[in-house]
Amino acid sequence: MPNKSPLDFAQLLPDALALVTRPSTTVYEAVACGIPVVLFPLVSPMVEFDRPMGAFKPTLSEHDLVEDIRAAVRSRPTYFEQSRDFLNANLSIDPEVPASQRIANALIDIYNR
């Protein structure tokens, strides 16, 4: 059996070199921490993952996975800056707008696509 850390994901993430994950909200956590993301496998109903805007590289095959992870690790020093457009396009954390209104705005945007 592989070793499993007793630490929570949020505690492990800041020390990670990269995160390999399927499309999920963990992508946002990693991007916000400046941890490069490799998406694999790509199956996702979440449309924001169709437009990575430099925040991650979708890996198209198992054959490409190792090189994509290496490239992600190499990008770590500038990763937060290169992924900022993705965060800004997909998250709204305006302290002047209540969370319920931000959620409603996001749902309206999805509906209007």
PDB file of C-alpha atoms in Angstrom:
ATOM      1  CA  MET A   1       0.000   0.000   0.000  1.00  0.00           C
ATOM      2  CA  PRO A   2       1.262   3.513  -0.744  1.00  0.00           C
ATOM      3  CA  ASN A   3       2.028   5.804   2.147  1.00  0.00           C
ATOM      4  CA  LYS A   4      -0.799   8.165   2.956  1.00  0.00           C
ATOM      5  CA  SER A   5      -0.107  11.425   4.721  1.00  0.00           C
ATOM      6  CA  PRO A   6      -2.164  12.242   7.817  1.00  0.00           C
ATOM      7  CA  LEU A   7      -2.122  15.911   6.722  1.00  0.00           C
ATOM      8  CA  ASP A   8      -5.058  17.609   5.044  1.00  0.00           C
ATOM      9  CA  PHE A   9      -4.838  18.481   1.322  1.00  0.00           C
ATOM     10  CA  ALA A  10      -4.629  22.203   2.143  1.00  0.00           C
ATOM     11  CA  GLN A  11      -1.587  21.525   4.339  1.00  0.00           C
ATOM     12  CA  LEU A  12       0.165  19.447   1.672  1.00  0.00           C
ATOM     13  CA  LEU A  13      -0.506  21.708  -1.300  1.00  0.00           C
ATOM     14  CA  PRO A  14       1.914  24.604  -0.592  1.00  0.00           C
ATOM     15  CA  ASP A  15       4.904  22.232  -0.669  1.00  0.00           C
ATOM     16  CA  ALA A  16       3.847  20.411  -3.837  1.00  0.00           C
ATOM     17  CA  LEU A  17       5.926  20.763  -6.990  1.00  0.00           C
ATOM     18  CA  ALA A  18       2.829  20.234  -9.145  1.00  0.00           C
ATOM     19  CA  LEU A  19      -0.700  18.881  -8.908  1.00  0.00           C
ATOM     20  CA  VAL A  20      -1.945  16.179 -11.267  1.00  0.00           C
ATOM     21  CA  THR A  21      -5.713  16.054 -11.035  1.00  0.00           C
ATOM     22  CA  ARG A  22      -8.839  15.587 -13.027  1.00  0.00           C
ATOM     23  CA  PRO A  23     -10.864  18.781 -13.556  1.00  0.00           C
ATOM     24  CA  SER A  24     -12.195  19.787 -10.145  1.00  0.00           C
ATOM     25  CA  THR A  25     -12.191  22.625  -7.666  1.00  0.00           C
ATOM     26  CA  THR A  26      -8.750  21.495  -6.463  1.00  0.00           C
ATOM     27  CA  VAL A  27      -7.431  23.190  -9.610  1.00  0.00           C
ATOM     28  CA  TYR A  28      -8.474  26.551  -8.155  1.00  0.00           C
ATOM     29  CA  GLU A  29      -6.792  25.778  -4.839  1.00  0.00           C
ATOM     30  CA  ALA A  30      -3.542  24.883  -6.563  1.00  0.00           C
ATOM     31  CA  VAL A  31      -3.605  27.886  -8.909  1.00  0.00           C
ATOM     32  CA  ALA A  32      -4.250  30.227  -5.968  1.00  0.00           C
ATOM     33  CA  CYS A  33      -1.193  28.741  -4.196  1.00  0.00           C
ATOM     34  CA  GLY A  34       0.967  29.047  -7.315  1.00  0.00           C
ATOM     35  CA  ILE A  35       1.222  25.272  -7.736  1.00  0.00           C
ATOM     36  CA  PRO A  36       1.324  24.213 -11.409  1.00  0.00           C
ATOM     37  CA  VAL A  37      -1.544  22.005 -12.555  1.00  0.00           C
ATOM     38  CA  VAL A  38      -1.651  19.146 -15.043  1.00  0.00           C
ATOM     39  CA  LEU A  39      -5.159  17.958 -15.897  1.00  0.00           C
ATOM     40  CA  PHE A  40      -5.537  14.232 -16.446  1.00  0.00           C
ATOM     41  CA  PRO A  41      -7.892  12.731 -17.471  1.00  0.00           C
ATOM     42  CA  LEU A  42      -9.795  15.541 -19.144  1.00  0.00           C
ATOM     43  CA  VAL A  43     -13.382  14.387 -18.714  1.00  0.00           C
ATOM     44  CA  SER A  44     -15.312  17.216 -17.055  1.00  0.00           C
ATOM     45  CA  PRO A  45     -18.702  18.888 -17.276  1.00  0.00           C
ATOM     46  CA  MET A  46     -17.108  22.103 -15.927  1.00  0.00           C
ATOM     47  CA  VAL A  47     -16.807  24.426 -18.927  1.00  0.00           C
ATOM     48  CA  GLU A  48     -14.103  26.632 -17.409  1.00  0.00           C
ATOM     49  CA  PHE A  49     -11.610  23.824 -17.955  1.00  0.00           C
ATOM     50  CA  ASP A  50     -12.128  24.129 -21.711  1.00  0.00           C
ATOM     51  CA  ARG A  51     -10.286  27.492 -21.568  1.00  0.00           C
ATOM     52  CA  PRO A  52      -7.098  27.094 -19.516  1.00  0.00           C
ATOM     53  CA  MET A  53      -5.759  30.584 -20.354  1.00  0.00           C
ATOM     54  CA  GLY A  54      -2.224  29.459 -19.471  1.00  0.00           C
ATOM     55  CA  ALA A  55      -3.169  28.096 -16.041  1.00  0.00           C
ATOM     56  CA  PHE A  56      -2.739  24.423 -16.854  1.00  0.00           C
ATOM     57  CA  LYS A  57      -1.901  22.040 -19.630  1.00  0.00           C
ATOM     58  CA  PRO A  58      -4.514  19.441 -20.415  1.00  0.00           C
ATOM     59  CA  THR A  59      -2.705  16.138 -20.890  1.00  0.00           C
ATOM     60  CA  LEU A  60      -4.162  14.247 -23.801  1.00  0.00           C
ATOM     61  CA  SER A  61      -2.594  10.820 -23.231  1.00  0.00           C
ATOM     62  CA  GLU A  62      -0.767   8.725 -20.670  1.00  0.00           C
ATOM     63  CA  HIS A  63       2.235   8.882 -23.001  1.00  0.00           C
ATOM     64  CA  ASP A  64       2.482  12.691 -22.539  1.00  0.00           C
ATOM     65  CA  LEU A  65       1.887  12.695 -18.784  1.00  0.00           C
ATOM     66  CA  VAL A  66       5.501  12.442 -17.563  1.00  0.00           C
ATOM     67  CA  GLU A  67       6.765  15.245 -19.819  1.00  0.00           C
ATOM     68  CA  ASP A  68       3.772  17.436 -18.944  1.00  0.00           C
ATOM     69  CA  ILE A  69       4.518  16.995 -15.233  1.00  0.00           C
ATOM     70  CA  ARG A  70       8.179  17.897 -15.809  1.00  0.00           C
ATOM     71  CA  ALA A  71       7.144  21.019 -17.748  1.00  0.00           C
ATOM     72  CA  ALA A  72       4.721  21.987 -14.969  1.00  0.00           C
ATOM     73  CA  VAL A  73       7.441  21.682 -12.321  1.00  0.00           C
ATOM     74  CA  ARG A  74       9.788  23.818 -14.448  1.00  0.00           C
ATOM     75  CA  SER A  75       7.082  26.510 -14.695  1.00  0.00           C
ATOM     76  CA  ARG A  76       6.657  26.826 -10.912  1.00  0.00           C
ATOM     77  CA  PRO A  77       8.707  30.049 -10.450  1.00  0.00           C
ATOM     78  CA  THR A  78       6.385  32.030 -12.755  1.00  0.00           C
ATOM     79  CA  TYR A  79       3.265  29.906 -12.490  1.00  0.00           C
ATOM     80  CA  PHE A  80       1.116  32.258 -10.411  1.00  0.00           C
ATOM     81  CA  GLU A  81       1.604  35.101 -12.871  1.00  0.00           C
ATOM     82  CA  GLN A  82       0.895  32.911 -15.901  1.00  0.00           C
ATOM     83  CA  SER A  83      -2.302  31.558 -14.323  1.00  0.00           C
ATOM     84  CA  ARG A  84      -3.716  34.875 -13.080  1.00  0.00           C
ATOM     85  CA  ASP A  85      -5.932  35.382 -16.158  1.00  0.00           C
ATOM     86  CA  PHE A  86      -7.635  32.030 -15.520  1.00  0.00           C
ATOM     87  CA  LEU A  87      -8.379  32.950 -11.905  1.00  0.00           C
ATOM     88  CA  ASN A  88      -9.645  36.398 -12.811  1.00  0.00           C
ATOM     89  CA  ALA A  89     -11.885  35.016 -15.566  1.00  0.00           C
ATOM     90  CA  ASN A  90     -13.393  32.252 -13.429  1.00  0.00           C
ATOM     91  CA  LEU A  91     -13.484  33.557  -9.861  1.00  0.00           C
ATOM     92  CA  SER A  92     -15.008  36.656  -8.368  1.00  0.00           C
ATOM     93  CA  ILE A  93     -13.989  37.456  -4.823  1.00  0.00           C
ATOM     94  CA  ASP A  94     -15.197  41.039  -4.590  1.00  0.00           C
ATOM     95  CA  PRO A  95     -15.638  41.845  -0.872  1.00  0.00           C
ATOM     96  CA  GLU A  96     -18.302  44.423  -1.792  1.00  0.00           C
ATOM     97  CA  VAL A  97     -20.539  41.742  -3.363  1.00  0.00           C
ATOM     98  CA  PRO A  98     -22.063  39.128  -1.036  1.00  0.00           C
ATOM     99  CA  ALA A  99     -21.242  35.490  -1.793  1.00  0.00           C
ATOM    100  CA  SER A 100     -24.884  34.714  -2.599  1.00  0.00           C
ATOM    101  CA  GLN A 101     -24.887  37.419  -5.270  1.00  0.00           C
ATOM    102  CA  ARG A 102     -21.586  36.181  -6.731  1.00  0.00           C
ATOM    103  CA  ILE A 103     -23.083  32.679  -6.975  1.00  0.00           C
ATOM    104  CA  ALA A 104     -26.241  34.049  -8.616  1.00  0.00           C
ATOM    105  CA  ASN A 105     -24.146  36.035 -11.114  1.00  0.00           C
ATOM    106  CA  ALA A 106     -22.104  32.937 -11.979  1.00  0.00           C
ATOM    107  CA  LEU A 107     -25.244  30.862 -12.513  1.00  0.00           C
ATOM    108  CA  ILE A 108     -26.759  33.556 -14.724  1.00  0.00           C
ATOM    109  CA  ASP A 109     -23.543  33.671 -16.746  1.00  0.00           C
ATOM    110  CA  ILE A 110     -23.603  29.893 -17.211  1.00  0.00           C
ATOM    111  CA  TYR A 111     -27.276  30.007 -18.203  1.00  0.00           C
ATOM    112  CA  ASN A 112     -26.630  32.744 -20.784  1.00  0.00           C
ATOM    113  CA  ARG A 113     -23.775  30.878 -22.553  1.00  0.00           C
TER     114      ARG A 113
END
